[in-house]
């Protein structure tokens, strides 16, 4: 089969690799679409994935074409099912897994990060990680469920109260998803900051309260109750930390480079009872995200800007890195 392969830091190409076979509790998914993510850019630079080469792609959906014997016996899914795939691979044995905090697993792994992923014609996944799609959901669109599940996890961390004022840095796919969830979790206002005018226009079309290139353009003299970074950009993070109001919460949601640094003001954090927290990937949120997606919380026509053939994976990564478009998918 054909697959995108990151062979060494900065090097990606299309290669012919062996067709996958399912383990006893696995399935083989014929991939319909695979989304690109900021994590893929980190993997391209040799971060996150412990070893290269790797077939990337942790946001994907498709049709089951083969199933392992144990999975068939358990009747979890069947050949022909259209599914979205939770890429998380937990050990279920370490300290954090036993506490129910599997996303902090000491042996954390994921399809498309540490195991071959969905940027390929076929991918292997545990049957238990597959969520059947209702008839009204297009299979390609369902690749959006994985990033949505990360956003749901972010809001689990926030435990937002009603009538909060929310500020989101970044109006790419994840920032826009955080915007849509903020609207549905009782925010009084949702403001968005980005330097990309096209993406800000999309945020406006989705009903944000304000869209600006700088938080200075938005009148909020007491700061914001909730500030979310969805950029991973060091300068944006530094600015965002200073925008949290008294008693407010800052959520680090965007994935930064390892070397990124930001300065905090310990006295201010103490004196104003500011909470600084983070959200790591998916935790007990994938099925809920699938339900939200089926209920129409996101409009795929708005969120998916480009669908490119798998052969153009390197070009798709370049387009994503340049900030052109919103969610970019590759289609085998």
PDB file of N, CA, C and O in Angstrom, residues 130-189:
ATOM      1  N   UNK A 130     -12.566   2.229  17.923  1.00  0.00           N
ATOM      2  CA  UNK A 130     -13.374   2.620  16.765  1.00  0.00           C
ATOM      3  C   UNK A 130     -14.796   2.978  17.197  1.00  0.00           C
ATOM      4  O   UNK A 130     -15.432   2.249  17.967  1.00  0.00           O
ATOM      5  N   UNK A 131     -15.281   4.086  16.673  1.00  0.00           N
ATOM      6  CA  UNK A 131     -16.638   4.542  16.959  1.00  0.00           C
ATOM      7  C   UNK A 131     -17.436   4.510  15.661  1.00  0.00           C
ATOM      8  O   UNK A 131     -17.057   5.154  14.671  1.00  0.00           O
ATOM      9  N   UNK A 132     -18.516   3.747  15.653  1.00  0.00           N
ATOM     10  CA  UNK A 132     -19.353   3.672  14.457  1.00  0.00           C
ATOM     11  C   UNK A 132     -19.976   5.035  14.148  1.00  0.00           C
ATOM     12  O   UNK A 132     -20.359   5.779  15.060  1.00  0.00           O
ATOM     13  N   UNK A 133     -20.114   5.309  12.853  1.00  0.00           N
ATOM     14  CA  UNK A 133     -20.676   6.581  12.421  1.00  0.00           C
ATOM     15  C   UNK A 133     -22.145   6.419  12.048  1.00  0.00           C
ATOM     16  O   UNK A 133     -22.512   5.447  11.375  1.00  0.00           O
ATOM     17  N   UNK A 134     -22.984   7.365  12.443  1.00  0.00           N
ATOM     18  CA  UNK A 134     -24.381   7.323  12.000  1.00  0.00           C
ATOM     19  C   UNK A 134     -24.475   7.597  10.501  1.00  0.00           C
ATOM     20  O   UNK A 134     -23.564   8.163   9.896  1.00  0.00           O
ATOM     21  N   UNK A 135     -25.595   7.219   9.931  1.00  0.00           N
ATOM     22  CA  UNK A 135     -25.756   7.286   8.484  1.00  0.00           C
ATOM     23  C   UNK A 135     -25.606   8.696   7.918  1.00  0.00           C
ATOM     24  O   UNK A 135     -25.143   8.870   6.786  1.00  0.00           O
ATOM     25  N   UNK A 136     -25.970   9.704   8.696  1.00  0.00           N
ATOM     26  CA  UNK A 136     -25.978  11.064   8.137  1.00  0.00           C
ATOM     27  C   UNK A 136     -24.597  11.730   8.152  1.00  0.00           C
ATOM     28  O   UNK A 136     -24.446  12.833   7.631  1.00  0.00           O
ATOM     29  N   UNK A 137     -23.605  11.065   8.715  1.00  0.00           N
ATOM     30  CA  UNK A 137     -22.249  11.629   8.778  1.00  0.00           C
ATOM     31  C   UNK A 137     -21.407  11.064   7.629  1.00  0.00           C
ATOM     32  O   UNK A 137     -21.293   9.845   7.471  1.00  0.00           O
ATOM     33  N   UNK A 138     -20.807  11.963   6.832  1.00  0.00           N
ATOM     34  CA  UNK A 138     -19.886  11.514   5.795  1.00  0.00           C
ATOM     35  C   UNK A 138     -18.597  11.011   6.432  1.00  0.00           C
ATOM     36  O   UNK A 138     -18.078  11.624   7.371  1.00  0.00           O
ATOM     37  N   UNK A 139     -18.075   9.923   5.906  1.00  0.00           N
ATOM     38  CA  UNK A 139     -16.896   9.308   6.510  1.00  0.00           C
ATOM     39  C   UNK A 139     -15.718  10.272   6.521  1.00  0.00           C
ATOM     40  O   UNK A 139     -15.007  10.385   7.532  1.00  0.00           O
ATOM     41  N   UNK A 140     -15.466  10.968   5.418  1.00  0.00           N
ATOM     42  CA  UNK A 140     -14.341  11.902   5.375  1.00  0.00           C
ATOM     43  C   UNK A 140     -14.480  12.984   6.438  1.00  0.00           C
ATOM     44  O   UNK A 140     -13.505  13.358   7.093  1.00  0.00           O
ATOM     45  N   UNK A 141     -15.687  13.497   6.625  1.00  0.00           N
ATOM     46  CA  UNK A 141     -15.903  14.559   7.615  1.00  0.00           C
ATOM     47  C   UNK A 141     -15.568  14.087   9.025  1.00  0.00           C
ATOM     48  O   UNK A 141     -15.127  14.871   9.875  1.00  0.00           O
ATOM     49  N   UNK A 142     -15.757  12.795   9.284  1.00  0.00           N
ATOM     50  CA  UNK A 142     -15.593  12.258  10.641  1.00  0.00           C
ATOM     51  C   UNK A 142     -14.154  12.288  11.123  1.00  0.00           C
ATOM     52  O   UNK A 142     -13.900  12.070  12.313  1.00  0.00           O
ATOM     53  N   UNK A 143     -13.197  12.575  10.240  1.00  0.00           N
ATOM     54  CA  UNK A 143     -11.813  12.748  10.700  1.00  0.00           C
ATOM     55  C   UNK A 143     -11.700  13.968  11.624  1.00  0.00           C
ATOM     56  O   UNK A 143     -10.694  14.120  12.324  1.00  0.00           O
ATOM     57  N   UNK A 144     -12.716  14.832  11.644  1.00  0.00           N
ATOM     58  CA  UNK A 144     -12.729  15.984  12.549  1.00  0.00           C
ATOM     59  C   UNK A 144     -13.019  15.591  13.997  1.00  0.00           C
ATOM     60  O   UNK A 144     -12.837  16.407  14.910  1.00  0.00           O
ATOM     61  N   UNK A 145     -13.479  14.382  14.229  1.00  0.00           N
ATOM     62  CA  UNK A 145     -13.872  13.989  15.586  1.00  0.00           C
ATOM     63  C   UNK A 145     -12.673  13.975  16.525  1.00  0.00           C
ATOM     64  O   UNK A 145     -12.778  14.378  17.692  1.00  0.00           O
ATOM     65  N   UNK A 146     -11.506  13.525  16.036  1.00  0.00           N
ATOM     66  CA  UNK A 146     -10.345  13.466  16.931  1.00  0.00           C
ATOM     67  C   UNK A 146      -9.940  14.847  17.441  1.00  0.00           C
ATOM     68  O   UNK A 146      -9.799  15.030  18.670  1.00  0.00           O
ATOM     69  N   UNK A 147      -9.735  15.860  16.581  1.00  0.00           N
ATOM     70  CA  UNK A 147      -9.415  17.177  17.149  1.00  0.00           C
ATOM     71  C   UNK A 147     -10.528  17.721  18.036  1.00  0.00           C
ATOM     72  O   UNK A 147     -10.255  18.377  19.040  1.00  0.00           O
ATOM     73  N   UNK A 148     -11.782  17.433  17.681  1.00  0.00           N
ATOM     74  CA  UNK A 148     -12.882  17.876  18.542  1.00  0.00           C
ATOM     75  C   UNK A 148     -12.789  17.217  19.914  1.00  0.00           C
ATOM     76  O   UNK A 148     -13.050  17.867  20.938  1.00  0.00           O
ATOM     77  N   UNK A 149     -12.362  15.967  19.965  1.00  0.00           N
ATOM     78  CA  UNK A 149     -12.237  15.284  21.264  1.00  0.00           C
ATOM     79  C   UNK A 149     -11.153  15.924  22.121  1.00  0.00           C
ATOM     80  O   UNK A 149     -11.250  15.931  23.354  1.00  0.00           O
ATOM     81  N   UNK A 150     -10.109  16.466  21.485  1.00  0.00           N
ATOM     82  CA  UNK A 150      -9.083  17.195  22.240  1.00  0.00           C
ATOM     83  C   UNK A 150      -9.670  18.485  22.812  1.00  0.00           C
ATOM     84  O   UNK A 150      -9.359  18.870  23.952  1.00  0.00           O
ATOM     85  N   UNK A 151     -10.495  19.164  22.025  1.00  0.00           N
ATOM     86  CA  UNK A 151     -11.130  20.396  22.502  1.00  0.00           C
ATOM     87  C   UNK A 151     -12.096  20.104  23.653  1.00  0.00           C
ATOM     88  O   UNK A 151     -12.172  20.864  24.630  1.00  0.00           O
ATOM     89  N   UNK A 152     -12.824  19.000  23.563  1.00  0.00           N
ATOM     90  CA  UNK A 152     -13.727  18.610  24.653  1.00  0.00           C
ATOM     91  C   UNK A 152     -12.922  18.365  25.920  1.00  0.00           C
ATOM     92  O   UNK A 152     -13.319  18.784  27.020  1.00  0.00           O
ATOM     93  N   UNK A 153     -11.775  17.716  25.789  1.00  0.00           N
ATOM     94  CA  UNK A 153     -10.908  17.504  26.954  1.00  0.00           C
ATOM     95  C   UNK A 153     -10.482  18.850  27.548  1.00  0.00           C
ATOM     96  O   UNK A 153     -10.431  19.010  28.773  1.00  0.00           O
ATOM     97  N   UNK A 154     -10.171  19.821  26.695  1.00  0.00           N
ATOM     98  CA  UNK A 154      -9.810  21.147  27.188  1.00  0.00           C
ATOM     99  C   UNK A 154     -10.905  21.766  28.033  1.00  0.00           C
ATOM    100  O   UNK A 154     -10.635  22.342  29.096  1.00  0.00           O
ATOM    101  N   UNK A 155     -12.135  21.622  27.599  1.00  0.00           N
ATOM    102  CA  UNK A 155     -13.234  22.184  28.380  1.00  0.00           C
ATOM    103  C   UNK A 155     -13.530  21.373  29.629  1.00  0.00           C
ATOM    104  O   UNK A 155     -14.034  21.915  30.624  1.00  0.00           O
ATOM    105  N   UNK A 156     -13.201  20.089  29.621  1.00  0.00           N
ATOM    106  CA  UNK A 156     -13.275  19.319  30.870  1.00  0.00           C
ATOM    107  C   UNK A 156     -12.330  19.921  31.907  1.00  0.00           C
ATOM    108  O   UNK A 156     -12.669  20.044  33.091  1.00  0.00           O
ATOM    109  N   UNK A 157     -11.137  20.297  31.471  1.00  0.00           N
ATOM    110  CA  UNK A 157     -10.152  20.902  32.370  1.00  0.00           C
ATOM    111  C   UNK A 157     -10.654  22.241  32.893  1.00  0.00           C
ATOM    112  O   UNK A 157     -10.511  22.572  34.083  1.00  0.00           O
ATOM    113  N   UNK A 158     -11.254  23.028  32.020  1.00  0.00           N
ATOM    114  CA  UNK A 158     -11.673  24.389  32.402  1.00  0.00           C
ATOM    115  C   UNK A 158     -12.820  24.403  33.407  1.00  0.00           C
ATOM    116  O   UNK A 158     -12.904  25.293  34.253  1.00  0.00           O
ATOM    117  N   UNK A 159     -13.732  23.451  33.286  1.00  0.00           N
ATOM    118  CA  UNK A 159     -14.918  23.431  34.165  1.00  0.00           C
ATOM    119  C   UNK A 159     -15.557  24.826  34.212  1.00  0.00           C
ATOM    120  O   UNK A 159     -15.828  25.382  35.280  1.00  0.00           O
ATOM    121  N   UNK A 160     -15.797  25.371  33.046  1.00  0.00           N
ATOM    122  CA  UNK A 160     -16.256  26.759  32.946  1.00  0.00           C
ATOM    123  C   UNK A 160     -17.599  26.982  33.619  1.00  0.00           C
ATOM    124  O   UNK A 160     -18.502  26.137  33.561  1.00  0.00           O
ATOM    125  N   UNK A 161     -17.708  28.136  34.248  1.00  0.00           N
ATOM    126  CA  UNK A 161     -18.983  28.574  34.799  1.00  0.00           C
ATOM    127  C   UNK A 161     -19.770  29.306  33.723  1.00  0.00           C
ATOM    128  O   UNK A 161     -19.229  29.723  32.696  1.00  0.00           O
ATOM    129  N   UNK A 162     -21.050  29.492  33.973  1.00  0.00           N
ATOM    130  CA  UNK A 162     -21.877  30.277  33.064  1.00  0.00           C
ATOM    131  C   UNK A 162     -21.435  31.738  33.075  1.00  0.00           C
ATOM    132  O   UNK A 162     -20.926  32.250  34.072  1.00  0.00           O
ATOM    133  N   UNK A 163     -21.633  32.394  31.931  1.00  0.00           N
ATOM    134  CA  UNK A 163     -21.423  33.838  31.780  1.00  0.00           C
ATOM    135  C   UNK A 163     -19.978  34.265  31.930  1.00  0.00           C
ATOM    136  O   UNK A 163     -19.694  35.372  32.381  1.00  0.00           O
ATOM    137  N   UNK A 164     -19.038  33.397  31.545  1.00  0.00           N
ATOM    138  CA  UNK A 164     -17.635  33.788  31.557  1.00  0.00           C
ATOM    139  C   UNK A 164     -17.291  34.567  30.297  1.00  0.00           C
ATOM    140  O   UNK A 164     -17.946  34.441  29.254  1.00  0.00           O
ATOM    141  N   UNK A 165     -16.259  35.394  30.412  1.00  0.00           N
ATOM    142  CA  UNK A 165     -15.700  36.091  29.260  1.00  0.00           C
ATOM    143  C   UNK A 165     -14.457  35.329  28.827  1.00  0.00           C
ATOM    144  O   UNK A 165     -13.510  35.171  29.598  1.00  0.00           O
ATOM    145  N   UNK A 166     -14.444  34.853  27.588  1.00  0.00           N
ATOM    146  CA  UNK A 166     -13.402  33.959  27.085  1.00  0.00           C
ATOM    147  C   UNK A 166     -12.596  34.663  25.996  1.00  0.00           C
ATOM    148  O   UNK A 166     -13.160  35.321  25.117  1.00  0.00           O
ATOM    149  N   UNK A 167     -11.288  34.499  26.062  1.00  0.00           N
ATOM    150  CA  UNK A 167     -10.391  35.007  25.030  1.00  0.00           C
ATOM    151  C   UNK A 167      -9.594  33.828  24.473  1.00  0.00           C
ATOM    152  O   UNK A 167      -8.959  33.090  25.228  1.00  0.00           O
ATOM    153  N   UNK A 168      -9.637  33.664  23.149  1.00  0.00           N
ATOM    154  CA  UNK A 168      -8.936  32.565  22.486  1.00  0.00           C
ATOM    155  C   UNK A 168      -7.872  33.141  21.572  1.00  0.00           C
ATOM    156  O   UNK A 168      -8.159  34.005  20.729  1.00  0.00           O
ATOM    157  N   UNK A 169      -6.642  32.665  21.747  1.00  0.00           N
ATOM    158  CA  UNK A 169      -5.552  33.032  20.853  1.00  0.00           C
ATOM    159  C   UNK A 169      -5.449  31.967  19.763  1.00  0.00           C
ATOM    160  O   UNK A 169      -5.193  30.802  20.065  1.00  0.00           O
ATOM    161  N   UNK A 170      -5.657  32.391  18.528  1.00  0.00           N
ATOM    162  CA  UNK A 170      -5.578  31.478  17.399  1.00  0.00           C
ATOM    163  C   UNK A 170      -6.946  31.114  16.865  1.00  0.00           C
ATOM    164  O   UNK A 170      -7.836  30.708  17.629  1.00  0.00           O
ATOM    165  N   UNK A 171      -7.130  31.287  15.547  1.00  0.00           N
ATOM    166  CA  UNK A 171      -8.401  30.914  14.925  1.00  0.00           C
ATOM    167  C   UNK A 171      -8.171  29.917  13.793  1.00  0.00           C
ATOM    168  O   UNK A 171      -8.847  29.936  12.772  1.00  0.00           O
ATOM    169  N   UNK A 172      -7.178  29.031  14.011  1.00  0.00           N
ATOM    170  CA  UNK A 172      -7.069  27.856  13.171  1.00  0.00           C
ATOM    171  C   UNK A 172      -8.131  26.855  13.591  1.00  0.00           C
ATOM    172  O   UNK A 172      -9.075  27.180  14.330  1.00  0.00           O
ATOM    173  N   UNK A 173      -7.983  25.623  13.150  1.00  0.00           N
ATOM    174  CA  UNK A 173      -9.004  24.612  13.445  1.00  0.00           C
ATOM    175  C   UNK A 173      -9.288  24.498  14.936  1.00  0.00           C
ATOM    176  O   UNK A 173     -10.445  24.513  15.369  1.00  0.00           O
ATOM    177  N   UNK A 174      -8.245  24.393  15.757  1.00  0.00           N
ATOM    178  CA  UNK A 174      -8.467  24.171  17.182  1.00  0.00           C
ATOM    179  C   UNK A 174      -9.051  25.408  17.855  1.00  0.00           C
ATOM    180  O   UNK A 174      -9.938  25.296  18.708  1.00  0.00           O
ATOM    181  N   UNK A 175      -8.568  26.590  17.496  1.00  0.00           N
ATOM    182  CA  UNK A 175      -9.145  27.800  18.068  1.00  0.00           C
ATOM    183  C   UNK A 175     -10.613  27.929  17.723  1.00  0.00           C
ATOM    184  O   UNK A 175     -11.443  28.315  18.569  1.00  0.00           O
ATOM    185  N   UNK A 176     -10.979  27.597  16.491  1.00  0.00           N
ATOM    186  CA  UNK A 176     -12.380  27.671  16.075  1.00  0.00           C
ATOM    187  C   UNK A 176     -13.222  26.627  16.799  1.00  0.00           C
ATOM    188  O   UNK A 176     -14.380  26.881  17.141  1.00  0.00           O
ATOM    189  N   UNK A 177     -12.648  25.442  17.034  1.00  0.00           N
ATOM    190  CA  UNK A 177     -13.384  24.435  17.809  1.00  0.00           C
ATOM    191  C   UNK A 177     -13.594  24.906  19.242  1.00  0.00           C
ATOM    192  O   UNK A 177     -14.686  24.727  19.817  1.00  0.00           O
ATOM    193  N   UNK A 178     -12.561  25.526  19.828  1.00  0.00           N
ATOM    194  CA  UNK A 178     -12.721  26.060  21.184  1.00  0.00           C
ATOM    195  C   UNK A 178     -13.779  27.156  21.211  1.00  0.00           C
ATOM    196  O   UNK A 178     -14.548  27.278  22.174  1.00  0.00           O
ATOM    197  N   UNK A 179     -13.850  27.948  20.142  1.00  0.00           N
ATOM    198  CA  UNK A 179     -14.895  28.966  20.020  1.00  0.00           C
ATOM    199  C   UNK A 179     -16.274  28.321  20.012  1.00  0.00           C
ATOM    200  O   UNK A 179     -17.180  28.746  20.752  1.00  0.00           O
ATOM    201  N   UNK A 180     -16.459  27.301  19.198  1.00  0.00           N
ATOM    202  CA  UNK A 180     -17.773  26.662  19.124  1.00  0.00           C
ATOM    203  C   UNK A 180     -18.172  26.040  20.462  1.00  0.00           C
ATOM    204  O   UNK A 180     -19.346  26.115  20.862  1.00  0.00           O
ATOM    205  N   UNK A 181     -17.217  25.438  21.167  1.00  0.00           N
ATOM    206  CA  UNK A 181     -17.547  24.854  22.466  1.00  0.00           C
ATOM    207  C   UNK A 181     -17.797  25.922  23.515  1.00  0.00           C
ATOM    208  O   UNK A 181     -18.661  25.753  24.387  1.00  0.00           O
ATOM    209  N   UNK A 182     -17.055  27.043  23.451  1.00  0.00           N
ATOM    210  CA  UNK A 182     -17.288  28.133  24.405  1.00  0.00           C
ATOM    211  C   UNK A 182     -18.713  28.648  24.286  1.00  0.00           C
ATOM    212  O   UNK A 182     -19.390  28.925  25.289  1.00  0.00           O
ATOM    213  N   UNK A 183     -19.194  28.781  23.059  1.00  0.00           N
ATOM    214  CA  UNK A 183     -20.564  29.258  22.841  1.00  0.00           C
ATOM    215  C   UNK A 183     -21.585  28.313  23.470  1.00  0.00           C
ATOM    216  O   UNK A 183     -22.655  28.744  23.895  1.00  0.00           O
ATOM    217  N   UNK A 184     -21.228  27.031  23.526  1.00  0.00           N
ATOM    218  CA  UNK A 184     -22.182  26.027  24.003  1.00  0.00           C
ATOM    219  C   UNK A 184     -21.986  25.672  25.472  1.00  0.00           C
ATOM    220  O   UNK A 184     -22.730  24.846  26.001  1.00  0.00           O
ATOM    221  N   UNK A 185     -20.993  26.266  26.113  1.00  0.00           N
ATOM    222  CA  UNK A 185     -20.791  26.013  27.539  1.00  0.00           C
ATOM    223  C   UNK A 185     -21.084  27.260  28.359  1.00  0.00           C
ATOM    224  O   UNK A 185     -20.590  27.409  29.471  1.00  0.00           O
ATOM    225  N   UNK A 186     -21.871  28.146  27.802  1.00  0.00           N
ATOM    226  CA  UNK A 186     -22.411  29.254  28.580  1.00  0.00           C
ATOM    227  C   UNK A 186     -21.580  30.499  28.643  1.00  0.00           C
ATOM    228  O   UNK A 186     -21.797  31.347  29.520  1.00  0.00           O
ATOM    229  N   UNK A 187     -20.621  30.680  27.742  1.00  0.00           N
ATOM    230  CA  UNK A 187     -19.813  31.902  27.760  1.00  0.00           C
ATOM    231  C   UNK A 187     -20.679  33.115  27.444  1.00  0.00           C
ATOM    232  O   UNK A 187     -21.558  33.067  26.577  1.00  0.00           O
ATOM    233  N   UNK A 188     -20.409  34.199  28.152  1.00  0.00           N
ATOM    234  CA  UNK A 188     -21.117  35.448  27.864  1.00  0.00           C
ATOM    235  C   UNK A 188     -20.537  36.118  26.621  1.00  0.00           C
ATOM    236  O   UNK A 188     -21.272  36.652  25.788  1.00  0.00           O
ATOM    237  N   UNK A 189     -19.209  36.089  26.501  1.00  0.00           N
ATOM    238  CA  UNK A 189     -18.527  36.620  25.323  1.00  0.00           C
ATOM    239  C   UNK A 189     -17.386  35.682  24.957  1.00  0.00           C
ATOM    240  O   UNK A 189     -16.791  35.038  25.839  1.00  0.00           O
TER     241      UNK A 189
END
